[in-house]
Short mmCIF file of C-alpha atoms in Angstrom, two decimals:
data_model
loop_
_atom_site.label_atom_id
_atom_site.label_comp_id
_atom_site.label_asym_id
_atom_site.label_seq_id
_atom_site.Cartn_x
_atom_site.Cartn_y
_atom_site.Cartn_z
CA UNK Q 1 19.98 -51.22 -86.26
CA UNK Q 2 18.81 -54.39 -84.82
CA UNK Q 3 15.22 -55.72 -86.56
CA UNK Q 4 13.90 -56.98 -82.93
CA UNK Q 5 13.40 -53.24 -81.79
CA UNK Q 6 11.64 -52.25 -85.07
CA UNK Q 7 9.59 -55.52 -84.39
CA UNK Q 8 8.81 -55.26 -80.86
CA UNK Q 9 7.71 -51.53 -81.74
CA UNK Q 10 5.57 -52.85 -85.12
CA UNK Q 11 3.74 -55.19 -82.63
CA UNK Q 12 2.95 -52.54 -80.02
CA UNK Q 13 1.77 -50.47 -82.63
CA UNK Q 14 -0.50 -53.05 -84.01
CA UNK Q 15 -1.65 -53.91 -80.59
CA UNK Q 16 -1.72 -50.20 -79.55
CA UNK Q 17 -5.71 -50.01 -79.11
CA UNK Q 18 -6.22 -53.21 -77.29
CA UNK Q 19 -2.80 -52.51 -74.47
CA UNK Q 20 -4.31 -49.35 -73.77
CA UNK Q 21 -7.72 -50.52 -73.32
CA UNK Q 22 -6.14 -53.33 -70.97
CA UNK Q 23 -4.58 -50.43 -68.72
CA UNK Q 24 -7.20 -48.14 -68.65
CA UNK Q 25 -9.85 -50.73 -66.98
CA UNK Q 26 -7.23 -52.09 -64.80
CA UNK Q 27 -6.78 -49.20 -63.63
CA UNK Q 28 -10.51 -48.23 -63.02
CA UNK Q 29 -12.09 -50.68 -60.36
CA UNK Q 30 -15.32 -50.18 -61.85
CA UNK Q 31 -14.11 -51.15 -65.15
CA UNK Q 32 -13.12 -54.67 -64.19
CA UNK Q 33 -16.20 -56.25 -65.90
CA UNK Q 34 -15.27 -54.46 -68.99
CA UNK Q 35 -11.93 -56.06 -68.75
CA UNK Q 36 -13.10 -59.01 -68.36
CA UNK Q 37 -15.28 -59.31 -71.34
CA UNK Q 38 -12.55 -57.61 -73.18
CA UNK Q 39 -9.97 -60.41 -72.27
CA UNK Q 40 -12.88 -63.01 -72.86
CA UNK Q 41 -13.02 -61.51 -76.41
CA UNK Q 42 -8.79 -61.87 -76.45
CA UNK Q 43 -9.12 -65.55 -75.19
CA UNK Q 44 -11.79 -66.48 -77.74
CA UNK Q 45 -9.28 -65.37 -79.92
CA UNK Q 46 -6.55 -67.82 -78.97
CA UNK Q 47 -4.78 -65.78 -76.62
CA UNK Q 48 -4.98 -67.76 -73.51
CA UNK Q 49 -1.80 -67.57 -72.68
CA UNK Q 50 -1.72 -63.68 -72.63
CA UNK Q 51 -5.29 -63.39 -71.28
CA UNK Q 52 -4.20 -65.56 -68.26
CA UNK Q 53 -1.21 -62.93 -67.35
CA UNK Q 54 -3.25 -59.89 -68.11
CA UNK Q 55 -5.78 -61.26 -65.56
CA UNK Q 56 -2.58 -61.65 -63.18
CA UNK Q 57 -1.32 -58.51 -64.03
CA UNK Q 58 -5.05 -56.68 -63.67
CA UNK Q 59 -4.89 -58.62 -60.00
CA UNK Q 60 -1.90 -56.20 -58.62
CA UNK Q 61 0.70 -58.75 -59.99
CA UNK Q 62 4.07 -56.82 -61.24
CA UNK Q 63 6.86 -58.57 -61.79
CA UNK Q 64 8.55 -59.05 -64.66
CA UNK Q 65 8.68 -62.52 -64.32
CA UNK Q 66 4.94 -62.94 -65.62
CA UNK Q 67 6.47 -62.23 -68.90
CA UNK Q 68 8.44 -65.87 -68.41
CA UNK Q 69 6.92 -68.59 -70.85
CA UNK Q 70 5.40 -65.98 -73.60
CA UNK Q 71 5.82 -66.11 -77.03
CA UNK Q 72 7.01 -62.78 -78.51
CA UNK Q 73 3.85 -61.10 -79.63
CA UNK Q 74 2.16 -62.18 -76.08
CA UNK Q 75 6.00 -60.70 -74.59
CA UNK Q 76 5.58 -57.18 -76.12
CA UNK Q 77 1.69 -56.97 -75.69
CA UNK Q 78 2.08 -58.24 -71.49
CA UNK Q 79 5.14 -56.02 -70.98
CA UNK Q 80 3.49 -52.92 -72.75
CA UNK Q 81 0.99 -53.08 -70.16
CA UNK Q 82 3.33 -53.48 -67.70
CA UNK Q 83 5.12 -50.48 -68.57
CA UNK Q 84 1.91 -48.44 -69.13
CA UNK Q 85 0.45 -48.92 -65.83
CA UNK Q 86 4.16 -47.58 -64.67
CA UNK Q 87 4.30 -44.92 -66.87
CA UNK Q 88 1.12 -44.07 -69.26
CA UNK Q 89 3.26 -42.03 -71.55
CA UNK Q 90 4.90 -45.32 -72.42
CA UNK Q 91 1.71 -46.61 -73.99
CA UNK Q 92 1.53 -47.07 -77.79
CA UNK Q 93 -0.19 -44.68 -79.39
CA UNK Q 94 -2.88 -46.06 -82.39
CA UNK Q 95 -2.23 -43.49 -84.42
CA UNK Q 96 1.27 -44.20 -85.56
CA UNK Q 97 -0.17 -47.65 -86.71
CA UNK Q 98 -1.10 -45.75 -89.54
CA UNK Q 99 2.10 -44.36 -90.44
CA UNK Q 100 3.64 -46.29 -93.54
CA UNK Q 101 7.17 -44.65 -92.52
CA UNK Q 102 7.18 -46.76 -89.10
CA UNK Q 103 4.81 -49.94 -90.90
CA UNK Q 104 6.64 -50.80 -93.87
CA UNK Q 105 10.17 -51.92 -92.77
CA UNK Q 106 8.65 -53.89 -89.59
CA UNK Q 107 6.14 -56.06 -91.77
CA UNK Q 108 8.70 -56.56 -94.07
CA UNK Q 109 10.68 -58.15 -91.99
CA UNK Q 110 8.00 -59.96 -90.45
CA UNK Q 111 6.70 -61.33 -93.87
CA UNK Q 112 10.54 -62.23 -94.59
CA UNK Q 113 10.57 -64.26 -91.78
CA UNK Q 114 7.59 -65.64 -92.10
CA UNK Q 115 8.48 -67.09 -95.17
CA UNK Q 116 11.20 -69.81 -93.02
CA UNK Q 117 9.98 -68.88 -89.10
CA UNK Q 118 6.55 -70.66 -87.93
CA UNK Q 119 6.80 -68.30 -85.02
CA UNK Q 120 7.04 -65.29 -87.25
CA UNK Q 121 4.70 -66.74 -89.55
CA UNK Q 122 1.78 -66.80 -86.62
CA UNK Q 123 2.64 -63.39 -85.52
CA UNK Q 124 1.97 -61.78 -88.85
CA UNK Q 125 -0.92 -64.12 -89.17
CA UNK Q 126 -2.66 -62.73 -85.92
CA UNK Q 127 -1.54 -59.48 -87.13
CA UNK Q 128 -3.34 -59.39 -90.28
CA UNK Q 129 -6.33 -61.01 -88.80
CA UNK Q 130 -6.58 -57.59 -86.55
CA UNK Q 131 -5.99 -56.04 -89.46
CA UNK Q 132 -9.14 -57.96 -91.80
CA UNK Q 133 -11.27 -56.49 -88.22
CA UNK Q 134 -10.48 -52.98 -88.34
CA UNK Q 135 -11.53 -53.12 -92.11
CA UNK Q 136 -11.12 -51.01 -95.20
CA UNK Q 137 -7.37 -50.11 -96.14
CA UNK Q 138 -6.10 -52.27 -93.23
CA UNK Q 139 -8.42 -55.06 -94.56
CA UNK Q 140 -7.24 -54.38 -97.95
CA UNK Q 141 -4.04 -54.69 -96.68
CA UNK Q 142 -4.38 -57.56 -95.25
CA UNK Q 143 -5.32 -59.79 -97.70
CA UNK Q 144 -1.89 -59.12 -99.37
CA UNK Q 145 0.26 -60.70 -96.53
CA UNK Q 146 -0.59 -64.21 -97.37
CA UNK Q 147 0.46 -63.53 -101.61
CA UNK Q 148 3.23 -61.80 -100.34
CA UNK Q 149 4.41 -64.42 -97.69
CA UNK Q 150 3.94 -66.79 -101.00
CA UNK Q 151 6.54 -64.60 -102.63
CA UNK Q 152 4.18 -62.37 -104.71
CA UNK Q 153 5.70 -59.21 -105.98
CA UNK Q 154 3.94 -57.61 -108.70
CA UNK Q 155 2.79 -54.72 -107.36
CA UNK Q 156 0.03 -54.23 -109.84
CA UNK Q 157 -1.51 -57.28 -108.68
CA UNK Q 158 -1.17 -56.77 -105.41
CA UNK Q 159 -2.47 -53.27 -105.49
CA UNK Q 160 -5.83 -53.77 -106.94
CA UNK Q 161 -8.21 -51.89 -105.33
CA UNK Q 162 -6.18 -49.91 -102.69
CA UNK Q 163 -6.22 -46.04 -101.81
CA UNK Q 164 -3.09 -43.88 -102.82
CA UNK Q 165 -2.10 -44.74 -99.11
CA UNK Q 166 -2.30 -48.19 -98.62
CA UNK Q 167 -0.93 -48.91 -101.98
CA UNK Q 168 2.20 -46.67 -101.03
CA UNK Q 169 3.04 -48.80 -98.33
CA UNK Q 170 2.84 -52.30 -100.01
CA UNK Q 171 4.95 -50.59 -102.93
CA UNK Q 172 7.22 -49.09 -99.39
CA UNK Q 173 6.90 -52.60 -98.19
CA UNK Q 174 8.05 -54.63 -101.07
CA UNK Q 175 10.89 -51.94 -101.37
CA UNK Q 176 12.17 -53.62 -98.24
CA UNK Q 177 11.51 -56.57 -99.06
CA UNK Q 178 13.61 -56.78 -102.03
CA UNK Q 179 16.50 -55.27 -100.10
CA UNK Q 180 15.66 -58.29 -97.31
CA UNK Q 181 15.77 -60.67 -100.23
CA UNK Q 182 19.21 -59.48 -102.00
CA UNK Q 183 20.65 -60.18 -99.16
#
């Protein structure tokens, strides 16, 4: 199996929360001021780039050309929404974000890339920041990209402090990294 669709998928899953909030108020004419301070929130964030299509997008502008120009974690996020306001049963759904099963072998790979990729190392950068937001596990979580992107692997220092949960999926997610690395 190709890593780009267990990517593209991690990123949607990440991003679940905010691409359905995007289509809901699009969708709603008097939710357009809620979208906007939403996408405010996005841009203050350093998503321009994204922010600037979503507002395209929230203006009655389809086509898949809007997706032209955008990094890979804008891509998936701008298409998502696309897709959602086409089909809503495409939408991400939040809950799975939790699921180590479906986490582990995505951030993996996204922390082995980010280890040699600058593109891959922003993407799992903005991904833990959402991460440090939501707070507790994820937060925990978190703060053990950057020691594992530095090639940190002891699990007993990396688990300090974590629930039986999280801790399960850094010891699922160095699992995959050490097949990543054998390799």
């Amino acid at each position: 199996m190709s890593n780009l669709p267990e990517r593209r998928e991690q990123i949607r899953l990440v991003h679940a929360t905010f691409i359905r909030q995007v289509v809901a108020l699009t969708q709603r004419p008097e939710g357009r001021a809620e979208l906007e301070t939403l996408l405010e929130g996005a841009e203050q964030q350093g998503w321009s780039t994204l922010v600037a299509v979503l507002r395209r997008i929230a203006k009655g502008e389809r086509s898949p050309a809007l997706l032209n120009g955008l990094d890979e974690e804008d891509g998936v996020i701008a298409e998502s929404v696309l897709r959602g306001l086409q089909d809503p049963a495409s939408l991400p759904d939040p809950s799975k974000a939790q699921d180590p099963t479906l986490a582990a072998p995505g951030l993996a790979h996204m922390i082995h890339a980010a280890r040699t990729d600058p593109q891959a190392l922003v993407l799992i950068g903005n991904m833990a920041d959402q991460m440090s937001k939501v707070g507790g596990s994820l937060a925990r979580l978190a703060g053990v990209v950057r020691p594992l992107i530095n090639g940190e692997r002891n699990p007993d220092q990396l688990c300090r402090g974590m629930d039986t949960q999280t801790r399960q999926l850094v010891l699922e997610i160095l699992g995959e990294l050490g097949k990543l690395e054998a390799h």
